[in-house]
Every structure is written in structure tokens, then in C-alpha cells.
PDB file as gemmi writes it, atoms N, CA and C in Angstrom:
CRYST1    1.000    1.000    1.000  90.00  90.00  90.00 P 1                      
ATOM      1  N   MET A   1      64.693 -29.374 -69.521  1.00  0.00           N  
ATOM      2  CA  MET A   1      65.330 -28.462 -68.601  1.00  0.00           C  
ATOM      3  C   MET A   1      64.484 -27.183 -68.405  1.00  0.00           C  
ATOM      4  N   TRP A   2      63.840 -26.698 -69.493  1.00  0.00           N  
ATOM      5  CA  TRP A   2      63.045 -25.473 -69.366  1.00  0.00           C  
ATOM      6  C   TRP A   2      61.814 -25.675 -68.490  1.00  0.00           C  
ATOM      7  N   ALA A   3      61.401 -26.889 -68.276  1.00  0.00           N  
ATOM      8  CA  ALA A   3      60.234 -27.160 -67.426  1.00  0.00           C  
ATOM      9  C   ALA A   3      60.493 -26.784 -65.972  1.00  0.00           C  
ATOM     10  N   ALA A   4      61.758 -26.627 -65.590  1.00  0.00           N  
ATOM     11  CA  ALA A   4      62.097 -26.279 -64.211  1.00  0.00           C  
ATOM     12  C   ALA A   4      62.274 -24.769 -64.007  1.00  0.00           C  
ATOM     13  N   VAL A   5      62.044 -23.981 -65.056  1.00  0.00           N  
ATOM     14  CA  VAL A   5      62.262 -22.528 -64.977  1.00  0.00           C  
ATOM     15  C   VAL A   5      60.928 -21.818 -64.788  1.00  0.00           C  
ATOM     16  N   ILE A   6      60.922 -20.808 -63.937  1.00  0.00           N  
ATOM     17  CA  ILE A   6      59.738 -19.957 -63.745  1.00  0.00           C  
ATOM     18  C   ILE A   6      60.103 -18.551 -64.212  1.00  0.00           C  
ATOM     19  N   TRP A   7      59.298 -18.012 -65.115  1.00  0.00           N  
ATOM     20  CA  TRP A   7      59.486 -16.637 -65.564  1.00  0.00           C  
ATOM     21  C   TRP A   7      58.528 -15.744 -64.798  1.00  0.00           C  
ATOM     22  N   THR A   8      59.033 -14.638 -64.304  1.00  0.00           N  
ATOM     23  CA  THR A   8      58.195 -13.692 -63.571  1.00  0.00           C  
ATOM     24  C   THR A   8      58.376 -12.306 -64.175  1.00  0.00           C  
ATOM     25  N   ASP A   9      57.385 -11.493 -64.010  1.00  0.00           N  
ATOM     26  CA  ASP A   9      57.476 -10.109 -64.457  1.00  0.00           C  
ATOM     27  C   ASP A   9      56.528  -9.273 -63.618  1.00  0.00           C  
ATOM     28  N   GLU A  10      56.822  -8.010 -63.567  1.00  0.00           N  
ATOM     29  CA  GLU A  10      55.960  -7.080 -62.845  1.00  0.00           C  
ATOM     30  C   GLU A  10      55.812  -5.828 -63.688  1.00  0.00           C  
ATOM     31  N   ALA A  11      54.767  -5.103 -63.415  1.00  0.00           N  
ATOM     32  CA  ALA A  11      54.504  -3.869 -64.151  1.00  0.00           C  
ATOM     33  C   ALA A  11      53.834  -2.872 -63.217  1.00  0.00           C  
ATOM     34  N   SER A  12      54.097  -1.624 -63.476  1.00  0.00           N  
ATOM     35  CA  SER A  12      53.420  -0.541 -62.779  1.00  0.00           C  
ATOM     36  C   SER A  12      52.501   0.125 -63.790  1.00  0.00           C  
ATOM     37  N   ILE A  13      51.230   0.158 -63.477  1.00  0.00           N  
ATOM     38  CA  ILE A  13      50.229   0.716 -64.383  1.00  0.00           C  
ATOM     39  C   ILE A  13      49.748   2.030 -63.815  1.00  0.00           C  
ATOM     40  N   ARG A  14      49.900   3.067 -64.593  1.00  0.00           N  
ATOM     41  CA  ARG A  14      49.485   4.396 -64.158  1.00  0.00           C  
ATOM     42  C   ARG A  14      48.066   4.660 -64.631  1.00  0.00           C  
ATOM     43  N   ILE A  15      47.226   5.039 -63.686  1.00  0.00           N  
ATOM     44  CA  ILE A  15      45.832   5.338 -63.977  1.00  0.00           C  
ATOM     45  C   ILE A  15      45.633   6.837 -63.771  1.00  0.00           C  
ATOM     46  N   GLU A  16      44.904   7.438 -64.632  1.00  0.00           N  
ATOM     47  CA  GLU A  16      44.657   8.875 -64.614  1.00  0.00           C  
ATOM     48  C   GLU A  16      45.912   9.605 -65.081  1.00  0.00           C  
ATOM     49  N   GLY A  17      45.771  10.832 -65.379  1.00  0.00           N  
ATOM     50  CA  GLY A  17      46.906  11.617 -65.834  1.00  0.00           C  
ATOM     51  C   GLY A  17      46.990  11.619 -67.345  1.00  0.00           C  
ATOM     52  N   GLY A  18      48.076  12.113 -67.861  1.00  0.00           N  
ATOM     53  CA  GLY A  18      48.242  12.256 -69.296  1.00  0.00           C  
ATOM     54  C   GLY A  18      47.879  13.660 -69.718  1.00  0.00           C  
ATOM     55  N   GLN A  19      48.120  13.947 -70.976  1.00  0.00           N  
ATOM     56  CA  GLN A  19      47.846  15.294 -71.470  1.00  0.00           C  
ATOM     57  C   GLN A  19      46.446  15.383 -72.055  1.00  0.00           C  
ATOM     58  N   ILE A  20      45.802  16.501 -71.824  1.00  0.00           N  
ATOM     59  CA  ILE A  20      44.501  16.792 -72.398  1.00  0.00           C  
ATOM     60  C   ILE A  20      44.646  18.089 -73.182  1.00  0.00           C  
ATOM     61  N   PHE A  21      44.239  18.057 -74.427  1.00  0.00           N  
ATOM     62  CA  PHE A  21      44.321  19.245 -75.260  1.00  0.00           C  
ATOM     63  C   PHE A  21      42.931  19.857 -75.395  1.00  0.00           C  
ATOM     64  N   VAL A  22      42.845  21.173 -75.249  1.00  0.00           N  
ATOM     65  CA  VAL A  22      41.582  21.894 -75.337  1.00  0.00           C  
ATOM     66  C   VAL A  22      41.733  22.979 -76.393  1.00  0.00           C  
ATOM     67  N   THR A  23      40.806  23.022 -77.346  1.00  0.00           N  
ATOM     68  CA  THR A  23      40.802  24.075 -78.354  1.00  0.00           C  
ATOM     69  C   THR A  23      39.863  25.170 -77.867  1.00  0.00           C  
ATOM     70  N   ARG A  24      40.357  26.397 -77.814  1.00  0.00           N  
ATOM     71  CA  ARG A  24      39.552  27.520 -77.342  1.00  0.00           C  
ATOM     72  C   ARG A  24      40.058  28.802 -77.972  1.00  0.00           C  
ATOM     73  N   SER A  25      39.221  29.807 -77.898  1.00  0.00           N  
ATOM     74  CA  SER A  25      39.631  31.127 -78.405  1.00  0.00           C  
ATOM     75  C   SER A  25      40.299  31.902 -77.265  1.00  0.00           C  
ATOM     76  N   VAL A  26      40.935  33.025 -77.596  1.00  0.00           N  
ATOM     77  CA  VAL A  26      41.631  33.833 -76.598  1.00  0.00           C  
ATOM     78  C   VAL A  26      40.664  34.321 -75.521  1.00  0.00           C  
ATOM     79  N   GLU A  27      39.445  34.674 -75.904  1.00  0.00           N  
ATOM     80  CA  GLU A  27      38.469  35.174 -74.933  1.00  0.00           C  
ATOM     81  C   GLU A  27      38.032  34.095 -73.944  1.00  0.00           C  
ATOM     82  N   GLU A  28      38.200  32.848 -74.294  1.00  0.00           N  
ATOM     83  CA  GLU A  28      37.767  31.744 -73.445  1.00  0.00           C  
ATOM     84  C   GLU A  28      38.859  31.255 -72.495  1.00  0.00           C  
ATOM     85  N   LYS A  29      39.959  31.978 -72.386  1.00  0.00           N  
ATOM     86  CA  LYS A  29      41.121  31.520 -71.629  1.00  0.00           C  
ATOM     87  C   LYS A  29      40.769  31.039 -70.222  1.00  0.00           C  
ATOM     88  N   TYR A  30      39.953  31.779 -69.496  1.00  0.00           N  
ATOM     89  CA  TYR A  30      39.601  31.401 -68.122  1.00  0.00           C  
ATOM     90  C   TYR A  30      38.147  30.956 -67.988  1.00  0.00           C  
ATOM     91  N   ASP A  31      37.512  30.630 -69.096  1.00  0.00           N  
ATOM     92  CA  ASP A  31      36.147  30.126 -69.059  1.00  0.00           C  
ATOM     93  C   ASP A  31      36.156  28.767 -68.355  1.00  0.00           C  
ATOM     94  N   ILE A  32      35.297  28.581 -67.379  1.00  0.00           N  
ATOM     95  CA  ILE A  32      35.273  27.371 -66.576  1.00  0.00           C  
ATOM     96  C   ILE A  32      35.047  26.116 -67.430  1.00  0.00           C  
ATOM     97  N   ASP A  33      34.326  26.260 -68.536  1.00  0.00           N  
ATOM     98  CA  ASP A  33      34.086  25.110 -69.408  1.00  0.00           C  
ATOM     99  C   ASP A  33      35.331  24.688 -70.180  1.00  0.00           C  
ATOM    100  N   CYS A  34      36.338  25.565 -70.231  1.00  0.00           N  
ATOM    101  CA  CYS A  34      37.576  25.254 -70.959  1.00  0.00           C  
ATOM    102  C   CYS A  34      38.741  24.925 -70.020  1.00  0.00           C  
ATOM    103  N   CYS A  35      38.507  24.905 -68.726  1.00  0.00           N  
ATOM    104  CA  CYS A  35      39.572  24.620 -67.761  1.00  0.00           C  
ATOM    105  C   CYS A  35      39.504  23.159 -67.338  1.00  0.00           C  
ATOM    106  N   VAL A  36      40.657  22.561 -67.160  1.00  0.00           N  
ATOM    107  CA  VAL A  36      40.754  21.169 -66.747  1.00  0.00           C  
ATOM    108  C   VAL A  36      41.461  21.134 -65.399  1.00  0.00           C  
ATOM    109  N   PRO A  37      40.859  20.513 -64.382  1.00  0.00           N  
ATOM    110  CA  PRO A  37      41.540  20.448 -63.079  1.00  0.00           C  
ATOM    111  C   PRO A  37      42.800  19.594 -63.165  1.00  0.00           C  
ATOM    112  N   LYS A  38      43.822  19.963 -62.405  1.00  0.00           N  
ATOM    113  CA  LYS A  38      45.071  19.197 -62.357  1.00  0.00           C  
ATOM    114  C   LYS A  38      45.238  18.645 -60.957  1.00  0.00           C  
ATOM    115  N   PHE A  39      45.757  17.451 -60.876  1.00  0.00           N  
ATOM    116  CA  PHE A  39      45.963  16.792 -59.603  1.00  0.00           C  
ATOM    117  C   PHE A  39      47.448  16.618 -59.362  1.00  0.00           C  
ATOM    118  N   ARG A  40      47.850  16.732 -58.126  1.00  0.00           N  
ATOM    119  CA  ARG A  40      49.272  16.580 -57.792  1.00  0.00           C  
ATOM    120  C   ARG A  40      49.768  15.174 -58.038  1.00  0.00           C  
ATOM    121  N   GLY A  41      49.015  14.212 -57.613  1.00  0.00           N  
ATOM    122  CA  GLY A  41      49.451  12.825 -57.751  1.00  0.00           C  
ATOM    123  C   GLY A  41      48.648  12.112 -58.813  1.00  0.00           C  
ATOM    124  N   TYR A  42      48.879  10.854 -58.912  1.00  0.00           N  
ATOM    125  CA  TYR A  42      48.118  10.015 -59.818  1.00  0.00           C  
ATOM    126  C   TYR A  42      47.986   8.645 -59.178  1.00  0.00           C  
ATOM    127  N   SER A  43      47.051   7.895 -59.660  1.00  0.00           N  
ATOM    128  CA  SER A  43      46.861   6.547 -59.139  1.00  0.00           C  
ATOM    129  C   SER A  43      47.698   5.573 -59.950  1.00  0.00           C  
ATOM    130  N   SER A  44      48.267   4.615 -59.294  1.00  0.00           N  
ATOM    131  CA  SER A  44      49.013   3.582 -60.008  1.00  0.00           C  
ATOM    132  C   SER A  44      48.851   2.258 -59.271  1.00  0.00           C  
ATOM    133  N   TRP A  45      49.023   1.196 -60.006  1.00  0.00           N  
ATOM    134  CA  TRP A  45      48.923  -0.149 -59.455  1.00  0.00           C  
ATOM    135  C   TRP A  45      50.162  -0.912 -59.860  1.00  0.00           C  
ATOM    136  N   MET A  46      50.636  -1.768 -58.991  1.00  0.00           N  
ATOM    137  CA  MET A  46      51.749  -2.645 -59.312  1.00  0.00           C  
ATOM    138  C   MET A  46      51.212  -4.060 -59.347  1.00  0.00           C  
ATOM    139  N   ILE A  47      51.530  -4.771 -60.438  1.00  0.00           N  
ATOM    140  CA  ILE A  47      51.060  -6.140 -60.590  1.00  0.00           C  
ATOM    141  C   ILE A  47      52.248  -7.068 -60.812  1.00  0.00           C  
ATOM    142  N   HIS A  48      52.070  -8.341 -60.485  1.00  0.00           N  
ATOM    143  CA  HIS A  48      53.121  -9.335 -60.635  1.00  0.00           C  
ATOM    144  C   HIS A  48      52.498 -10.632 -61.133  1.00  0.00           C  
ATOM    145  N   GLY A  49      53.175 -11.276 -62.072  1.00  0.00           N  
ATOM    146  CA  GLY A  49      52.694 -12.545 -62.588  1.00  0.00           C  
ATOM    147  C   GLY A  49      53.846 -13.492 -62.871  1.00  0.00           C  
ATOM    148  N   SER A  50      53.535 -14.770 -63.031  1.00  0.00           N  
ATOM    149  CA  SER A  50      54.571 -15.762 -63.328  1.00  0.00           C  
ATOM    150  C   SER A  50      53.999 -16.867 -64.201  1.00  0.00           C  
ATOM    151  N   ILE A  51      54.890 -17.458 -65.027  1.00  0.00           N  
ATOM    152  CA  ILE A  51      54.514 -18.598 -65.856  1.00  0.00           C  
ATOM    153  C   ILE A  51      55.657 -19.603 -65.841  1.00  0.00           C  
ATOM    154  N   SER A  52      55.321 -20.850 -66.122  1.00  0.00           N  
ATOM    155  CA  SER A  52      56.304 -21.914 -66.234  1.00  0.00           C  
ATOM    156  C   SER A  52      55.744 -22.927 -67.220  1.00  0.00           C  
ATOM    157  N   HIS A  53      56.468 -23.976 -67.474  1.00  0.00           N  
ATOM    158  CA  HIS A  53      56.013 -25.015 -68.388  1.00  0.00           C  
ATOM    159  C   HIS A  53      54.741 -25.658 -67.826  1.00  0.00           C  
ATOM    160  N   GLY A  54      53.627 -25.441 -68.494  1.00  0.00           N  
ATOM    161  CA  GLY A  54      52.367 -26.039 -68.063  1.00  0.00           C  
ATOM    162  C   GLY A  54      51.739 -25.402 -66.836  1.00  0.00           C  
ATOM    163  N   TYR A  55      52.219 -24.237 -66.419  1.00  0.00           N  
ATOM    164  CA  TYR A  55      51.691 -23.607 -65.207  1.00  0.00           C  
ATOM    165  C   TYR A  55      51.618 -22.097 -65.392  1.00  0.00           C  
ATOM    166  N   LYS A  56      50.521 -21.522 -64.967  1.00  0.00           N  
ATOM    167  CA  LYS A  56      50.366 -20.071 -64.963  1.00  0.00           C  
ATOM    168  C   LYS A  56      50.089 -19.655 -63.532  1.00  0.00           C  
ATOM    169  N   GLY A  57      50.971 -18.830 -62.974  1.00  0.00           N  
ATOM    170  CA  GLY A  57      50.802 -18.380 -61.599  1.00  0.00           C  
ATOM    171  C   GLY A  57      49.714 -17.333 -61.482  1.00  0.00           C  
ATOM    172  N   PRO A  58      49.355 -16.976 -60.283  1.00  0.00           N  
ATOM    173  CA  PRO A  58      48.315 -15.964 -60.095  1.00  0.00           C  
ATOM    174  C   PRO A  58      48.812 -14.572 -60.472  1.00  0.00           C  
ATOM    175  N   LEU A  59      47.908 -13.736 -60.901  1.00  0.00           N  
ATOM    176  CA  LEU A  59      48.222 -12.323 -61.137  1.00  0.00           C  
ATOM    177  C   LEU A  59      47.973 -11.611 -59.812  1.00  0.00           C  
ATOM    178  N   VAL A  60      49.029 -11.092 -59.220  1.00  0.00           N  
ATOM    179  CA  VAL A  60      48.936 -10.451 -57.908  1.00  0.00           C  
ATOM    180  C   VAL A  60      48.907  -8.941 -58.106  1.00  0.00           C  
ATOM    181  N   VAL A  61      47.876  -8.303 -57.591  1.00  0.00           N  
ATOM    182  CA  VAL A  61      47.790  -6.840 -57.594  1.00  0.00           C  
ATOM    183  C   VAL A  61      48.196  -6.384 -56.204  1.00  0.00           C  
ATOM    184  N   PHE A  62      49.305  -5.666 -56.128  1.00  0.00           N  
ATOM    185  CA  PHE A  62      49.820  -5.225 -54.839  1.00  0.00           C  
ATOM    186  C   PHE A  62      48.929  -4.141 -54.262  1.00  0.00           C  
ATOM    187  N   GLU A  63      48.651  -4.246 -52.981  1.00  0.00           N  
ATOM    188  CA  GLU A  63      47.871  -3.243 -52.267  1.00  0.00           C  
ATOM    189  C   GLU A  63      48.824  -2.193 -51.699  1.00  0.00           C  
ATOM    190  N   LYS A  64      48.456  -0.939 -51.784  1.00  0.00           N  
ATOM    191  CA  LYS A  64      49.336   0.137 -51.331  1.00  0.00           C  
ATOM    192  C   LYS A  64      49.584   0.112 -49.826  1.00  0.00           C  
ATOM    193  N   ASP A  65      48.655  -0.443 -49.061  1.00  0.00           N  
ATOM    194  CA  ASP A  65      48.850  -0.427 -47.612  1.00  0.00           C  
ATOM    195  C   ASP A  65      49.547  -1.679 -47.092  1.00  0.00           C  
ATOM    196  N   TRP A  66      50.001  -2.573 -47.969  1.00  0.00           N  
ATOM    197  CA  TRP A  66      50.728  -3.753 -47.500  1.00  0.00           C  
ATOM    198  C   TRP A  66      52.007  -3.365 -46.778  1.00  0.00           C  
ATOM    199  N   SER A  67      52.719  -2.360 -47.278  1.00  0.00           N  
ATOM    200  CA  SER A  67      53.977  -1.976 -46.626  1.00  0.00           C  
ATOM    201  C   SER A  67      53.719  -1.329 -45.268  1.00  0.00           C  
ATOM    202  N   THR A  68      52.639  -0.562 -45.144  1.00  0.00           N  
ATOM    203  CA  THR A  68      52.337   0.038 -43.840  1.00  0.00           C  
ATOM    204  C   THR A  68      51.857  -1.023 -42.851  1.00  0.00           C  
ATOM    205  N   GLU A  69      51.233  -2.091 -43.343  1.00  0.00           N  
ATOM    206  CA  GLU A  69      50.842  -3.195 -42.463  1.00  0.00           C  
ATOM    207  C   GLU A  69      52.068  -3.886 -41.877  1.00  0.00           C  
ATOM    208  N   LEU A  70      53.184  -3.841 -42.608  1.00  0.00           N  
ATOM    209  CA  LEU A  70      54.421  -4.456 -42.122  1.00  0.00           C  
ATOM    210  C   LEU A  70      55.245  -3.492 -41.269  1.00  0.00           C  
ATOM    211  N   GLY A  71      54.738  -2.282 -41.045  1.00  0.00           N  
ATOM    212  CA  GLY A  71      55.418  -1.335 -40.164  1.00  0.00           C  
ATOM    213  C   GLY A  71      56.207  -0.241 -40.860  1.00  0.00           C  
ATOM    214  N   TYR A  72      56.172  -0.199 -42.203  1.00  0.00           N  
ATOM    215  CA  TYR A  72      56.879   0.866 -42.926  1.00  0.00           C  
ATOM    216  C   TYR A  72      56.034   2.128 -42.946  1.00  0.00           C  
ATOM    217  N   LYS A  73      56.696   3.276 -42.930  1.00  0.00           N  
ATOM    218  CA  LYS A  73      55.971   4.549 -42.911  1.00  0.00           C  
ATOM    219  C   LYS A  73      55.495   4.968 -44.293  1.00  0.00           C  
ATOM    220  N   THR A  74      56.174   4.520 -45.343  1.00  0.00           N  
ATOM    221  CA  THR A  74      55.780   4.886 -46.702  1.00  0.00           C  
ATOM    222  C   THR A  74      55.129   3.703 -47.397  1.00  0.00           C  
ATOM    223  N   LYS A  75      54.336   4.014 -48.387  1.00  0.00           N  
ATOM    224  CA  LYS A  75      53.639   2.973 -49.150  1.00  0.00           C  
ATOM    225  C   LYS A  75      54.498   2.573 -50.346  1.00  0.00           C  
ATOM    226  N   THR A  76      55.471   1.699 -50.094  1.00  0.00           N  
ATOM    227  CA  THR A  76      56.371   1.242 -51.147  1.00  0.00           C  
ATOM    228  C   THR A  76      56.353  -0.279 -51.204  1.00  0.00           C  
ATOM    229  N   ILE A  77      56.700  -0.801 -52.365  1.00  0.00           N  
ATOM    230  CA  ILE A  77      56.824  -2.235 -52.527  1.00  0.00           C  
ATOM    231  C   ILE A  77      58.313  -2.554 -52.425  1.00  0.00           C  
ATOM    232  N   ASN A  78      58.690  -3.317 -51.414  1.00  0.00           N  
ATOM    233  CA  ASN A  78      60.096  -3.668 -51.221  1.00  0.00           C  
ATOM    234  C   ASN A  78      60.216  -5.189 -51.044  1.00  0.00           C  
ATOM    235  N   GLY A  79      61.418  -5.658 -50.745  1.00  0.00           N  
ATOM    236  CA  GLY A  79      61.663  -7.085 -50.608  1.00  0.00           C  
ATOM    237  C   GLY A  79      60.816  -7.746 -49.530  1.00  0.00           C  
ATOM    238  N   ASP A  80      60.602  -7.051 -48.432  1.00  0.00           N  
ATOM    239  CA  ASP A  80      59.778  -7.617 -47.356  1.00  0.00           C  
ATOM    240  C   ASP A  80      58.343  -7.831 -47.816  1.00  0.00           C  
ATOM    241  N   VAL A  81      57.806  -6.882 -48.589  1.00  0.00           N  
ATOM    242  CA  VAL A  81      56.437  -7.023 -49.108  1.00  0.00           C  
ATOM    243  C   VAL A  81      56.371  -8.217 -50.061  1.00  0.00           C  
ATOM    244  N   TYR A  82      57.365  -8.341 -50.951  1.00  0.00           N  
ATOM    245  CA  TYR A  82      57.426  -9.492 -51.847  1.00  0.00           C  
ATOM    246  C   TYR A  82      57.435 -10.809 -51.094  1.00  0.00           C  
ATOM    247  N   ARG A  83      58.330 -10.932 -50.134  1.00  0.00           N  
ATOM    248  CA  ARG A  83      58.457 -12.193 -49.404  1.00  0.00           C  
ATOM    249  C   ARG A  83      57.197 -12.520 -48.605  1.00  0.00           C  
ATOM    250  N   THR A  84      56.544 -11.518 -48.067  1.00  0.00           N  
ATOM    251  CA  THR A  84      55.352 -11.761 -47.253  1.00  0.00           C  
ATOM    252  C   THR A  84      54.145 -12.143 -48.091  1.00  0.00           C  
ATOM    253  N   TYR A  85      53.909 -11.427 -49.178  1.00  0.00           N  
ATOM    254  CA  TYR A  85      52.665 -11.607 -49.923  1.00  0.00           C  
ATOM    255  C   TYR A  85      52.802 -12.456 -51.183  1.00  0.00           C  
ATOM    256  N   MET A  86      54.017 -12.786 -51.601  1.00  0.00           N  
ATOM    257  CA  MET A  86      54.184 -13.607 -52.789  1.00  0.00           C  
ATOM    258  C   MET A  86      54.426 -15.076 -52.451  1.00  0.00           C  
ATOM    259  N   SER A  87      54.606 -15.412 -51.194  1.00  0.00           N  
ATOM    260  CA  SER A  87      54.879 -16.810 -50.852  1.00  0.00           C  
ATOM    261  C   SER A  87      53.625 -17.575 -50.540  1.00  0.00           C  
TER     262      SER A  87                                                      
END                                                                             
């Protein structure tokens, strides 16, 4: 019976970002060598995979512009994107 089941999962992987700790003295507070630039956004990827008895499906990396190709104004992964690119 388990041979007829497909398990799927997805993950969002965040690239860049996180905390950076800098050790400095009080006099170095605004020293350019001790400053770290901050970015408003961050890069992320959404991936999807599936497995079944004796079968491993493809690992799909979603492209951010897939939703805009379908006519959406925002770059989101929704049901329409799934149905279009996962079939």
C-alpha cells in the first residue's frame, strides 16, 4: 500500500543575512573597517522535492519571476505557480 504514496516537502532557504559580531574599542565606533553594511532585504530560494517507493522526484528550485510570468504583480509562490511548474 505504501508504494502508492508520494511524500513531498518544500523548504525556503535564506541566503545572506544573520548576525555579525565585531569587536572594537570605543574610539573605533565609526571606523570604516569596523562597520558592516546592512541590506533591507535578503535573498531566499524555495525548493520542492518528492519521494515514493523506488522513485525520487526532481528537486525543483522555484524561480522568483515565475509568478510574474503568470501575470501576478508580486513575486510569490502560490497554487497557480505550483500547478503550472510542478506538473
